[in-house]
mmCIF file of C-alpha atoms in Angstrom:
data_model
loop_
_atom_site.group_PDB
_atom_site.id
_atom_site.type_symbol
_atom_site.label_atom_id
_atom_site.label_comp_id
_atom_site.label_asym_id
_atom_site.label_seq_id
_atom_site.Cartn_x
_atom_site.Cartn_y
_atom_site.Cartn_z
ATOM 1 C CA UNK Q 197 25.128 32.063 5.290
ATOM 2 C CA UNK Q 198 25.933 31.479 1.787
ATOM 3 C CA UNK Q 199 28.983 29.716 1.041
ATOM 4 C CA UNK Q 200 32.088 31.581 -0.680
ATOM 5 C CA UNK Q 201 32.952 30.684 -4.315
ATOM 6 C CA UNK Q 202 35.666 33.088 -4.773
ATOM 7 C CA UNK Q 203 38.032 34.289 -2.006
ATOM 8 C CA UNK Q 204 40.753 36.520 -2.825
ATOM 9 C CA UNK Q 205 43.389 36.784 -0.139
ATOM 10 C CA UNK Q 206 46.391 39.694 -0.322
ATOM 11 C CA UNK Q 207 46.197 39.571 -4.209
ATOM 12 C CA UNK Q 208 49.632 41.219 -5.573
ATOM 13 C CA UNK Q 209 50.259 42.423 -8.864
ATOM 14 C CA UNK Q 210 52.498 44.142 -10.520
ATOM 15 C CA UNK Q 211 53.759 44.898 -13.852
ATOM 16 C CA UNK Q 212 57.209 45.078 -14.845
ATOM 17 C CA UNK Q 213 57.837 48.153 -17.675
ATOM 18 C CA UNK Q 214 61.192 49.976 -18.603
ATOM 19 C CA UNK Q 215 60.358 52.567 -16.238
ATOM 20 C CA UNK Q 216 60.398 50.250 -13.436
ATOM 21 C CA UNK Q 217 57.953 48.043 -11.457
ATOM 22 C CA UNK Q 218 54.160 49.460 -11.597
ATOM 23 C CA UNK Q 219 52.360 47.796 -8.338
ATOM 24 C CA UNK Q 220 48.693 47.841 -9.482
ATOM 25 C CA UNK Q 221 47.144 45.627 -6.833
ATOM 26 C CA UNK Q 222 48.667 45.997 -3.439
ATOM 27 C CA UNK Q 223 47.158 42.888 -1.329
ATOM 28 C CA UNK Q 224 43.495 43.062 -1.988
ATOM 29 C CA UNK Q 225 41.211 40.731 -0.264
ATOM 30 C CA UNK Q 226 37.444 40.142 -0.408
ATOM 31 C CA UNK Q 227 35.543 36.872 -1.471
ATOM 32 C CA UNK Q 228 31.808 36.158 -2.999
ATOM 33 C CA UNK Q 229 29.418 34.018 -2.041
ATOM 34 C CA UNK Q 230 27.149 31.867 -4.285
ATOM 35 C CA UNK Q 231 24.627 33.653 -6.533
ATOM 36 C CA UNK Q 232 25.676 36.972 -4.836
ATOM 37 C CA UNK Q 233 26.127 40.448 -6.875
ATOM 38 C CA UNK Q 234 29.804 41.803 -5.989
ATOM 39 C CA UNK Q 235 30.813 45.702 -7.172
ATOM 40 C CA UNK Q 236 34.117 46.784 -7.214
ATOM 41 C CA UNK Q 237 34.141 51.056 -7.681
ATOM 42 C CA UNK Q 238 36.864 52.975 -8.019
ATOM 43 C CA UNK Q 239 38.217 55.944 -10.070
ATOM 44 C CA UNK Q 240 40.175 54.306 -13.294
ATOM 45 C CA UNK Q 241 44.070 53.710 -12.738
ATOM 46 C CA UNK Q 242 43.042 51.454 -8.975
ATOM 47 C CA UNK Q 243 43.244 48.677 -10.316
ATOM 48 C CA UNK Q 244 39.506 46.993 -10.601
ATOM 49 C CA UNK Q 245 39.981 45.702 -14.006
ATOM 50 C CA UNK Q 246 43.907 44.367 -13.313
ATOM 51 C CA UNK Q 247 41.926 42.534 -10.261
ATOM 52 C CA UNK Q 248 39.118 41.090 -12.312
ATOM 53 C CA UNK Q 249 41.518 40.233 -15.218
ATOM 54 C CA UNK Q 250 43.879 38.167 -12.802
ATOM 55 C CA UNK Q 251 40.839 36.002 -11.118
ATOM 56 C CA UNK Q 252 40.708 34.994 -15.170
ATOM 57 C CA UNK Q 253 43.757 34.844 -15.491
ATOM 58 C CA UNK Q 254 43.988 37.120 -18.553
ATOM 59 C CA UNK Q 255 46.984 39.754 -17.998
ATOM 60 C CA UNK Q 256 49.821 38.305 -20.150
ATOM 61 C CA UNK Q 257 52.991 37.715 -18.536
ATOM 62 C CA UNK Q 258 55.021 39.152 -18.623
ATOM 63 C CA UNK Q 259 55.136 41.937 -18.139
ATOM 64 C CA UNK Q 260 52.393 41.440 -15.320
ATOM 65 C CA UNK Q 261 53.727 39.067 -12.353
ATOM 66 C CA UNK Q 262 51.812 37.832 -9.232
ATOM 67 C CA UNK Q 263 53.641 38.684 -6.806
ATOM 68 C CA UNK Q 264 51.897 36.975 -4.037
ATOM 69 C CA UNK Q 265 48.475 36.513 -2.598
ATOM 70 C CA UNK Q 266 45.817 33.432 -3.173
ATOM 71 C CA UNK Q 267 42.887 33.163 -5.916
ATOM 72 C CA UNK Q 268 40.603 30.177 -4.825
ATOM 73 C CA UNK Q 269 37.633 29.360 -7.388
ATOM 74 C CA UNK Q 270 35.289 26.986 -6.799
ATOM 75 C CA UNK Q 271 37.839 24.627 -4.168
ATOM 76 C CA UNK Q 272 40.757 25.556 -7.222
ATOM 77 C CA UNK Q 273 44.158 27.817 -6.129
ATOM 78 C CA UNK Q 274 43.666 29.634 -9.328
ATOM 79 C CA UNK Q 275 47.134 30.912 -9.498
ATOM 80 C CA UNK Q 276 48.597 27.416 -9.652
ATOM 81 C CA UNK Q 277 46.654 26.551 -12.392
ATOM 82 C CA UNK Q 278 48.903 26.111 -15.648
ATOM 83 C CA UNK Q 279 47.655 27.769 -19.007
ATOM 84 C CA UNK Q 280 45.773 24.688 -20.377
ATOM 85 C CA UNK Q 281 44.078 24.040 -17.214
ATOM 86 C CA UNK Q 282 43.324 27.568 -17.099
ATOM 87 C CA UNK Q 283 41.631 27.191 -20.573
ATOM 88 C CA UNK Q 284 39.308 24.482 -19.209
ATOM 89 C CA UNK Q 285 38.201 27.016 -16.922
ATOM 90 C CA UNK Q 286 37.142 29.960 -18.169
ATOM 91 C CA UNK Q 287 34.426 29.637 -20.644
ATOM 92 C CA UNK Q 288 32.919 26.632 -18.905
ATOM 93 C CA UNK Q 289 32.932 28.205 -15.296
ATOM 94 C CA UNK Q 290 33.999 31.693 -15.750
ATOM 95 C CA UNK Q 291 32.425 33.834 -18.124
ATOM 96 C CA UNK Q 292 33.193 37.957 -18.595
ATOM 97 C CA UNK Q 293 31.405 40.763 -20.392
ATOM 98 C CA UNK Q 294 34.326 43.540 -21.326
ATOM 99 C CA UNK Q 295 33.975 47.121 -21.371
ATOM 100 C CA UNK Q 296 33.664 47.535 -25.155
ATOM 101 C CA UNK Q 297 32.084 44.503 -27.012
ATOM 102 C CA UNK Q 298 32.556 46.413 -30.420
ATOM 103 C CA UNK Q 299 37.022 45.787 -29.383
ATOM 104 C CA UNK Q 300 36.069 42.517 -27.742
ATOM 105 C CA UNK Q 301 34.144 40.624 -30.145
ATOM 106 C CA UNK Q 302 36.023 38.956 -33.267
ATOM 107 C CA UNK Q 303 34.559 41.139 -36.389
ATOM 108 C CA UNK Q 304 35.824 38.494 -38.786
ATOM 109 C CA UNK Q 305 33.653 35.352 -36.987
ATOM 110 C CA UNK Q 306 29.371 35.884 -36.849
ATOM 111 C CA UNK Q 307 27.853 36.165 -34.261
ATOM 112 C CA UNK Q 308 26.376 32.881 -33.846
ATOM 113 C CA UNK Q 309 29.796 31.249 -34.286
ATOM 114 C CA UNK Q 310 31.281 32.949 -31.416
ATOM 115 C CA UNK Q 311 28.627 31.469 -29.180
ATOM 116 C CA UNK Q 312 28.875 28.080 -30.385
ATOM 117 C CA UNK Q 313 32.505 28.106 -30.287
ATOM 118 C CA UNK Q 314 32.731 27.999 -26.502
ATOM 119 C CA UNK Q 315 29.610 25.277 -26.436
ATOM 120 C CA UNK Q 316 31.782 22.535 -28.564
ATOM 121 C CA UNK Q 317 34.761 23.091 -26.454
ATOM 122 C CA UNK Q 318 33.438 23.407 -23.297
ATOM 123 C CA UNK Q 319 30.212 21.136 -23.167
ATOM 124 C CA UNK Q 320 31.538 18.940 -25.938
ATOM 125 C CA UNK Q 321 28.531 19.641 -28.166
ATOM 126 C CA UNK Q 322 27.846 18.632 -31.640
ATOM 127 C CA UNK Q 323 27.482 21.617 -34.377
ATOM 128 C CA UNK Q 324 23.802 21.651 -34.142
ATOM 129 C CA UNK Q 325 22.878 20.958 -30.723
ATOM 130 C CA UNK Q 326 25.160 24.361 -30.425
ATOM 131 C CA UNK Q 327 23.549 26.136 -32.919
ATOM 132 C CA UNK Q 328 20.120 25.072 -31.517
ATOM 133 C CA UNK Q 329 21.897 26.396 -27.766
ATOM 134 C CA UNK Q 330 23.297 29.724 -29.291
ATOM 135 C CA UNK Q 331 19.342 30.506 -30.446
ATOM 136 C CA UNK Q 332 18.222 29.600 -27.357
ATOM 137 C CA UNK Q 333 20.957 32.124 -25.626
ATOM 138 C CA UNK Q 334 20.162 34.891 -27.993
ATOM 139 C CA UNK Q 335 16.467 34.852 -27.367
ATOM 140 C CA UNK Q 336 16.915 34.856 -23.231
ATOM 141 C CA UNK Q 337 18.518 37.993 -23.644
ATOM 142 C CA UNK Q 338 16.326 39.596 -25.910
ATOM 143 C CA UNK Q 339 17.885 39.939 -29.043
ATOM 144 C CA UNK Q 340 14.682 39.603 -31.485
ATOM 145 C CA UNK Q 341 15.024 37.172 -34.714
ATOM 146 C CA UNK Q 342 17.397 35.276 -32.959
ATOM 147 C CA UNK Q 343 18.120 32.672 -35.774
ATOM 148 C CA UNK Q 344 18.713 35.728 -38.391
ATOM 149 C CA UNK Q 345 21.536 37.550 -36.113
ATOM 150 C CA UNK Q 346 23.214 34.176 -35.580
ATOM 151 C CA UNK Q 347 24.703 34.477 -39.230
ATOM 152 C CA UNK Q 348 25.159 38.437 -38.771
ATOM 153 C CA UNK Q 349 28.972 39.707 -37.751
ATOM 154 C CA UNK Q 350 29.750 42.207 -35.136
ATOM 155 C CA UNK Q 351 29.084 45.674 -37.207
ATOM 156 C CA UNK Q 352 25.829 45.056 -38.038
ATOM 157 C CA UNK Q 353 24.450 44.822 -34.787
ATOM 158 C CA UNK Q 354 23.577 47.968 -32.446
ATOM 159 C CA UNK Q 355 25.541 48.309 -29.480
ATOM 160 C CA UNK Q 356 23.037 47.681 -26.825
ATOM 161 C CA UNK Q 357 22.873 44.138 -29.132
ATOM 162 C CA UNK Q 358 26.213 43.962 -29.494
ATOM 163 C CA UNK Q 359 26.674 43.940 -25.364
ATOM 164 C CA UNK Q 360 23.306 41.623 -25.503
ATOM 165 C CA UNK Q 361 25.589 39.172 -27.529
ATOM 166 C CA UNK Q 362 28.622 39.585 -25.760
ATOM 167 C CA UNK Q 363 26.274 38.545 -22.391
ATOM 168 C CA UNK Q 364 24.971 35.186 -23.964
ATOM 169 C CA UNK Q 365 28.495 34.124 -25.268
ATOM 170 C CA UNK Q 366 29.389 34.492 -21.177
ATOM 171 C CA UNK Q 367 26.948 32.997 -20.302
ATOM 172 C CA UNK Q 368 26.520 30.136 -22.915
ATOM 173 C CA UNK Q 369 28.222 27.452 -20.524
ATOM 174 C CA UNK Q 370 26.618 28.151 -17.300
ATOM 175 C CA UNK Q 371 29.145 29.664 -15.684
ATOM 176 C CA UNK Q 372 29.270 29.303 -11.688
ATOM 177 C CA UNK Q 373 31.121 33.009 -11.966
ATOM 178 C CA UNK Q 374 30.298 36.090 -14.048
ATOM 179 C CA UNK Q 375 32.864 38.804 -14.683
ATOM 180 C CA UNK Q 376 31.194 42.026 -15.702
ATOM 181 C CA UNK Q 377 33.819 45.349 -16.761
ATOM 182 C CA UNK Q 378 31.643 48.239 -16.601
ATOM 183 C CA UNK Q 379 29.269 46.741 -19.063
ATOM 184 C CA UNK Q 380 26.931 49.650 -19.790
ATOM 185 C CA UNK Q 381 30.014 52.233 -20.071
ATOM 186 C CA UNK Q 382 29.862 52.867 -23.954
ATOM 187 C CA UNK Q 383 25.896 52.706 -24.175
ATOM 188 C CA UNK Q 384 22.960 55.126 -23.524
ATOM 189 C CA UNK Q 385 20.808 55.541 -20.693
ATOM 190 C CA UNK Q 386 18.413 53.852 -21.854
ATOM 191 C CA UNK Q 387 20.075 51.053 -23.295
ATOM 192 C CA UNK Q 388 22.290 50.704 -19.890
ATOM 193 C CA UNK Q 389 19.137 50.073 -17.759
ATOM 194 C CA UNK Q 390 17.736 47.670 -20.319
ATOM 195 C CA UNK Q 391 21.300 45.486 -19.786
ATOM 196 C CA UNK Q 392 21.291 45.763 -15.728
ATOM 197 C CA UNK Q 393 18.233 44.393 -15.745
ATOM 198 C CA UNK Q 394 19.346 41.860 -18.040
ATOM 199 C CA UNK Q 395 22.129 40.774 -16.021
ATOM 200 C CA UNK Q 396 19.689 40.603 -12.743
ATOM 201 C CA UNK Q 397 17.225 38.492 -13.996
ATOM 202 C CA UNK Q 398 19.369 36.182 -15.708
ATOM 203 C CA UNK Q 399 22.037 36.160 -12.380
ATOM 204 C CA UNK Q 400 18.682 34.753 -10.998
ATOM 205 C CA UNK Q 401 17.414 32.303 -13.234
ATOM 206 C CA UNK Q 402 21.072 30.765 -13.451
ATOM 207 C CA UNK Q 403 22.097 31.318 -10.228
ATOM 208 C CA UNK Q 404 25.214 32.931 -11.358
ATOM 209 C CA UNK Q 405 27.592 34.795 -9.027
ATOM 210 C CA UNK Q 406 28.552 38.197 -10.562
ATOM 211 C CA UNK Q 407 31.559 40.674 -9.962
ATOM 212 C CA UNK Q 408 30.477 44.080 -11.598
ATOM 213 C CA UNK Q 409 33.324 46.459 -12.246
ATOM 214 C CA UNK Q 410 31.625 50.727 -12.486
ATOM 215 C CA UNK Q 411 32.299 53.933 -11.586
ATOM 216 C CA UNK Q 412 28.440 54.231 -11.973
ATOM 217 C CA UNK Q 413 27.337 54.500 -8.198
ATOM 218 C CA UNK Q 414 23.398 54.155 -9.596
ATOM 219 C CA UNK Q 415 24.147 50.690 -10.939
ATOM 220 C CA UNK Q 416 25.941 49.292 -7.494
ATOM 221 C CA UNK Q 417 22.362 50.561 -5.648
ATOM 222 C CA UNK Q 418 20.205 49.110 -8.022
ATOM 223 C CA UNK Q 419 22.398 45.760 -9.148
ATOM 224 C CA UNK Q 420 24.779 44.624 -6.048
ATOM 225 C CA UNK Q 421 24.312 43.575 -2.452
ATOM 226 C CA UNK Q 422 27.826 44.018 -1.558
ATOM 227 C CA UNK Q 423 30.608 47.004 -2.640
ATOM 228 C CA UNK Q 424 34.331 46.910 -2.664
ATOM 229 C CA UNK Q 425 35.784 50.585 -2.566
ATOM 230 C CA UNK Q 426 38.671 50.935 -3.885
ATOM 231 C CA UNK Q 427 42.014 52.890 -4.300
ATOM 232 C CA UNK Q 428 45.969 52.983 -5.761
ATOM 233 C CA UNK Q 429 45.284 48.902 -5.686
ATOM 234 C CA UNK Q 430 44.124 48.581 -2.343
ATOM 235 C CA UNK Q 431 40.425 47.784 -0.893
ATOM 236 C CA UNK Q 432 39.890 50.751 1.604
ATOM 237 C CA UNK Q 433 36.342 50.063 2.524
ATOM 238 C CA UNK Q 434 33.685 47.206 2.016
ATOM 239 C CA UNK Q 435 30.324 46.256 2.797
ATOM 240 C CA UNK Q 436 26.972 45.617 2.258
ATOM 241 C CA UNK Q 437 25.476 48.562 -0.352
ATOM 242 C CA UNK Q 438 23.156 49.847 2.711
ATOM 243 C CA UNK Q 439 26.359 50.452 4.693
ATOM 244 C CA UNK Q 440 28.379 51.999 1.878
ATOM 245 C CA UNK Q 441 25.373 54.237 0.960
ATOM 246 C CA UNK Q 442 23.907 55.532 4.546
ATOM 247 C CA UNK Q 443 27.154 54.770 7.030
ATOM 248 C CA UNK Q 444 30.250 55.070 4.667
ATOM 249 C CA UNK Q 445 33.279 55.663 7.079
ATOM 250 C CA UNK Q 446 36.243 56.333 4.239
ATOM 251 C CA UNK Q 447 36.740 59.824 3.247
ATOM 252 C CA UNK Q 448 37.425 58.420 -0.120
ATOM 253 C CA UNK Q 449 33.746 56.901 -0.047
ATOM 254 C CA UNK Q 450 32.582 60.341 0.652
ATOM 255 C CA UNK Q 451 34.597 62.193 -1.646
ATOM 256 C CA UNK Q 452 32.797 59.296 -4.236
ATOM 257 C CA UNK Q 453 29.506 59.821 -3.431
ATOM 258 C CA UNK Q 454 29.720 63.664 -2.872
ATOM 259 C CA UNK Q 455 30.141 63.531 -6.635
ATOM 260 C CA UNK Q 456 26.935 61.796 -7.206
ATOM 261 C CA UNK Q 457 24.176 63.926 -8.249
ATOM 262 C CA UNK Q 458 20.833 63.697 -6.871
ATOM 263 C CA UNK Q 459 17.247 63.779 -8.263
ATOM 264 C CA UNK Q 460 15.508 64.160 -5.084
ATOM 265 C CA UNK Q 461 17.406 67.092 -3.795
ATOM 266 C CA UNK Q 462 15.029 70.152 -2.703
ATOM 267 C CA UNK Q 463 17.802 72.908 -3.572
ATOM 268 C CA UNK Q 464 20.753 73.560 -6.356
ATOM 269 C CA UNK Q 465 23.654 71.376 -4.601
ATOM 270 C CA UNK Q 466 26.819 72.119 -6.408
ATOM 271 C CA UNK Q 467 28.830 68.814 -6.601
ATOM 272 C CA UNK Q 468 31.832 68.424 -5.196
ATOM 273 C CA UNK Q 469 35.214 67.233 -7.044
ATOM 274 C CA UNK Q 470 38.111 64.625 -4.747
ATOM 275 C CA UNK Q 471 41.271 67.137 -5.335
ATOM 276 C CA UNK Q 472 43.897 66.059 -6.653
ATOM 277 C CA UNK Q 473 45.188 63.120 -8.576
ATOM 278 C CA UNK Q 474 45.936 59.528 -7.480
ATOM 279 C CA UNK Q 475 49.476 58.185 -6.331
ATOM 280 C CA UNK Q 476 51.905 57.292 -9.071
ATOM 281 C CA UNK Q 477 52.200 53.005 -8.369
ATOM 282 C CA UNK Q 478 55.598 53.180 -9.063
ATOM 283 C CA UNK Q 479 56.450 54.182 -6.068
ATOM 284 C CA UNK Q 480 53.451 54.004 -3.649
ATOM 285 C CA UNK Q 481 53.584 56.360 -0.595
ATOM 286 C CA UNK Q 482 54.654 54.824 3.021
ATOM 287 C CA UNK Q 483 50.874 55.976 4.401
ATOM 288 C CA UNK Q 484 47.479 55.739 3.542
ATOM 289 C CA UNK Q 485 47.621 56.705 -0.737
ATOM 290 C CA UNK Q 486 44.801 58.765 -0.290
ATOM 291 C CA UNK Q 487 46.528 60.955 2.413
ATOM 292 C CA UNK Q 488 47.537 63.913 0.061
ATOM 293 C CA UNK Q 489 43.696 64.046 -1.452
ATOM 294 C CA UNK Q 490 42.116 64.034 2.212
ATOM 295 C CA UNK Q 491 41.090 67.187 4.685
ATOM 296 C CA UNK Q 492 41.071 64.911 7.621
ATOM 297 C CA UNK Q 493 44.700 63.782 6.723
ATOM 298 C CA UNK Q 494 46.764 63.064 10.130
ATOM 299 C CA UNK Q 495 50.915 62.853 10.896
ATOM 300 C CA UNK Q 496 49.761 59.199 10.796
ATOM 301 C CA UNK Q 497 48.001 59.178 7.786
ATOM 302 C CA UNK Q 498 51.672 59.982 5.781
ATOM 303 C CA UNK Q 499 53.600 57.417 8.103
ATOM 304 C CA UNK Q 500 51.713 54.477 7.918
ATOM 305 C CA UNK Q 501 49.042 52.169 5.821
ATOM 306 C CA UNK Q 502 46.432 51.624 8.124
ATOM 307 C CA UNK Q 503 44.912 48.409 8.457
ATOM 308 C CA UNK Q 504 41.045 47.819 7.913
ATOM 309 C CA UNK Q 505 38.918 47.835 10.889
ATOM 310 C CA UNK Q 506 36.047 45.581 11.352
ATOM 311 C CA UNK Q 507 32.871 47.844 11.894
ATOM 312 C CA UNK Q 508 30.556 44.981 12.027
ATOM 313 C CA UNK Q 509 30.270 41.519 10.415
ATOM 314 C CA UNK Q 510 30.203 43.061 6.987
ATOM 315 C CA UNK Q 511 31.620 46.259 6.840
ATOM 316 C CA UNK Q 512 35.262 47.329 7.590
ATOM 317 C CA UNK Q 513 37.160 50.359 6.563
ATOM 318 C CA UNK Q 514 41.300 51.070 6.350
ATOM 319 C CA UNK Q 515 41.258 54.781 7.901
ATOM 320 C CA UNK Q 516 43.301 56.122 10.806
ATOM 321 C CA UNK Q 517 40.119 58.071 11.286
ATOM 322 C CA UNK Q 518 38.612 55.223 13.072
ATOM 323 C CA UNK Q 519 41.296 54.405 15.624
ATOM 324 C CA UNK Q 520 40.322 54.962 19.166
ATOM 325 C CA UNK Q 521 42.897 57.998 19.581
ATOM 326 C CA UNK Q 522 41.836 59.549 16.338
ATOM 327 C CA UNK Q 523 39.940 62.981 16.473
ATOM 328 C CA UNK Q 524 36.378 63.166 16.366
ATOM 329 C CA UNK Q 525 35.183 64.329 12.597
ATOM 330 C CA UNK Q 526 32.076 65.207 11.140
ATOM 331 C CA UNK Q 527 31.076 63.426 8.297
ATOM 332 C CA UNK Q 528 30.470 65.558 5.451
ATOM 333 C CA UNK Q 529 27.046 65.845 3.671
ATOM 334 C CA UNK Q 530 26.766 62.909 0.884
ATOM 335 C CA UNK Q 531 25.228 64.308 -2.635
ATOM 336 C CA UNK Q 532 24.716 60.889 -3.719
ATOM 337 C CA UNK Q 533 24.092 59.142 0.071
ATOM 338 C CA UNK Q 534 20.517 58.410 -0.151
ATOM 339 C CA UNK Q 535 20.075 58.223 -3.860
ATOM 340 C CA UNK Q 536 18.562 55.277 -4.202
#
């Protein structure tokens, strides 16, 4: 078995506004092994991207505040970490690709400066062994005339470039840990397949570990090995992709992927909408926060969180569904189950 370079262990976080205290991760835990792809999927507001930003330690504070909970990186307590030490981190053995590289990227610095930038900090490189490095970085992932766009800014590239550069600056350093916030979102179809392939190959060839943030179920199948489900900040089911695809056992999960359409369906399937609308974090509910959206929904269900139960080695689910004195339920039929 692989060994863990990331474990998260009941991750708080919360952010402190004039309105009162907003409590966007609730105790998430999950780690990732070496070279493994990680998704986290969610519906926006459950805090994926407030997760992902802590581990880099990039939500100012205030008004965000850990409240408690354990980031180790690479044998580091990230959380302890001061600013500057922080600094020496990510870059060199973190990298992330945000959602928008068009909002992300400087538009006053070229391209090619933005990749060298991190190589003379971080690997202590001389101007043009960096240069020669930021070619180099351009070319693996496929940007054509590589030593032209170096001198070009942000604007004049395409977008599916413009993500293409934003994916060799990350990954400029060699970074043990790649941070990926639903990095085909503002891109065509076309263009989005091009860039998950992109980020396969090249998780390969440098043995990179990668967290990918979607709400794209047909990127987790074809990108991850392992899925993190979750929900008003809390993880309510994981596993590998084969057991969150066939055997999900969350009714959020199936509310997820009974909104996933499929191509190999033999009949018009209508697909079907989760109700409602997800608990306001100000004041989270006593129970399970899905409770109000769910048809199975129990007297338990509004009393108490419950805790996740191990189905096997890698797969465990937080539903009072799965307690021994819970009624039996069918599971409805998935849309999306098999669409892979």
């Amino acid at each position: 078995m692989n060994e863990p370079i990331l474990e998260v262990s009941d991750l708080k976080v919360s952010f402190r506004t004039y309105a009162g205290e907003v409590q966007a991760v609730r105790g998430v835990s999950f780690q990732l092994n070496k070279g493994e792809v990680l998704a986290i999927v969610g519906e926006s507001g459950c805090g994926k991207s407030v997760t992902a930003q802590t581990i880099m330690r990039l939500i100012p504070t205030p008004p965000s505040v850990i409240k408690g909970g354990s980031i180790r990186f690479n044998n580091k307590e990230i959380t302890r970490l001061t600013d500057k030490e922080m600094e020496k981190v990510r870059g060199s053995e973190m990298g992330m690709i945000f959602q928008d590289p068009m909002t992300s990227l400087n538009p006053t610095m070229s391209v090619g400066r933005q990749i060298t930038e991190g190589l003379i900090k971080h690997q202590g490189m001389g101007r043009r062994a960096a240069s020669s490095r930021a070619v180099e970085m351009l070319k693996l992932v496929g940007i054509s005339n590589p030593e032209g766009r170096m001198n070009q800014y942000p604007h004049e590239l395409s977008g599916g470039m413009r993500q293409r550069a934003m994916i060799a600056i990350a990954l400029a350093c060699n970074p043990k840990l790649l941070i990926a916030d639903e990095p085909t979102t503002a891109l065509d179809v076309t263009i989005q397949a091009q860039i998950i392939e992109l980020m396969k190959k090249l998780s390969e060839q440098m043995d990179s570990s990668i967290i990918i943030i979607t709400h794209d179920l047909g990127v987790v199948a074809d990108m991850a090995q392992r899925v993190i489900v979750m929900y008003a900040g809390k993880v309510v089911e994981q596993g590998t992709v084969d057991e969150l695809y066939y055997d999900p056992r969350h009714p959020y999960t199936w509310g997820l992927l009974r909104s996933v359409p499929r191509l190999d369906s033999s009949r018009e399937e209508e697909l079907v909408p989760i109700p409602g609308t997800p608990p306001d974090l100000f004041a989270p509910p006593a129970g399970c926060a899905f409770a109000d959206r769910c048809a199975y929904a129990m007297e338990a269900c509004f009393a108490a969180d419950p805790e996740p139960t191990r189905l096997t080695r890698t797969h465990s689910a937080a539903c009072w569904l799965l307690h021994p004195d819970a009624p039996k339920v069918e599971r409805p039929v998935l849309t999306g189950g098999a669409a892979r």
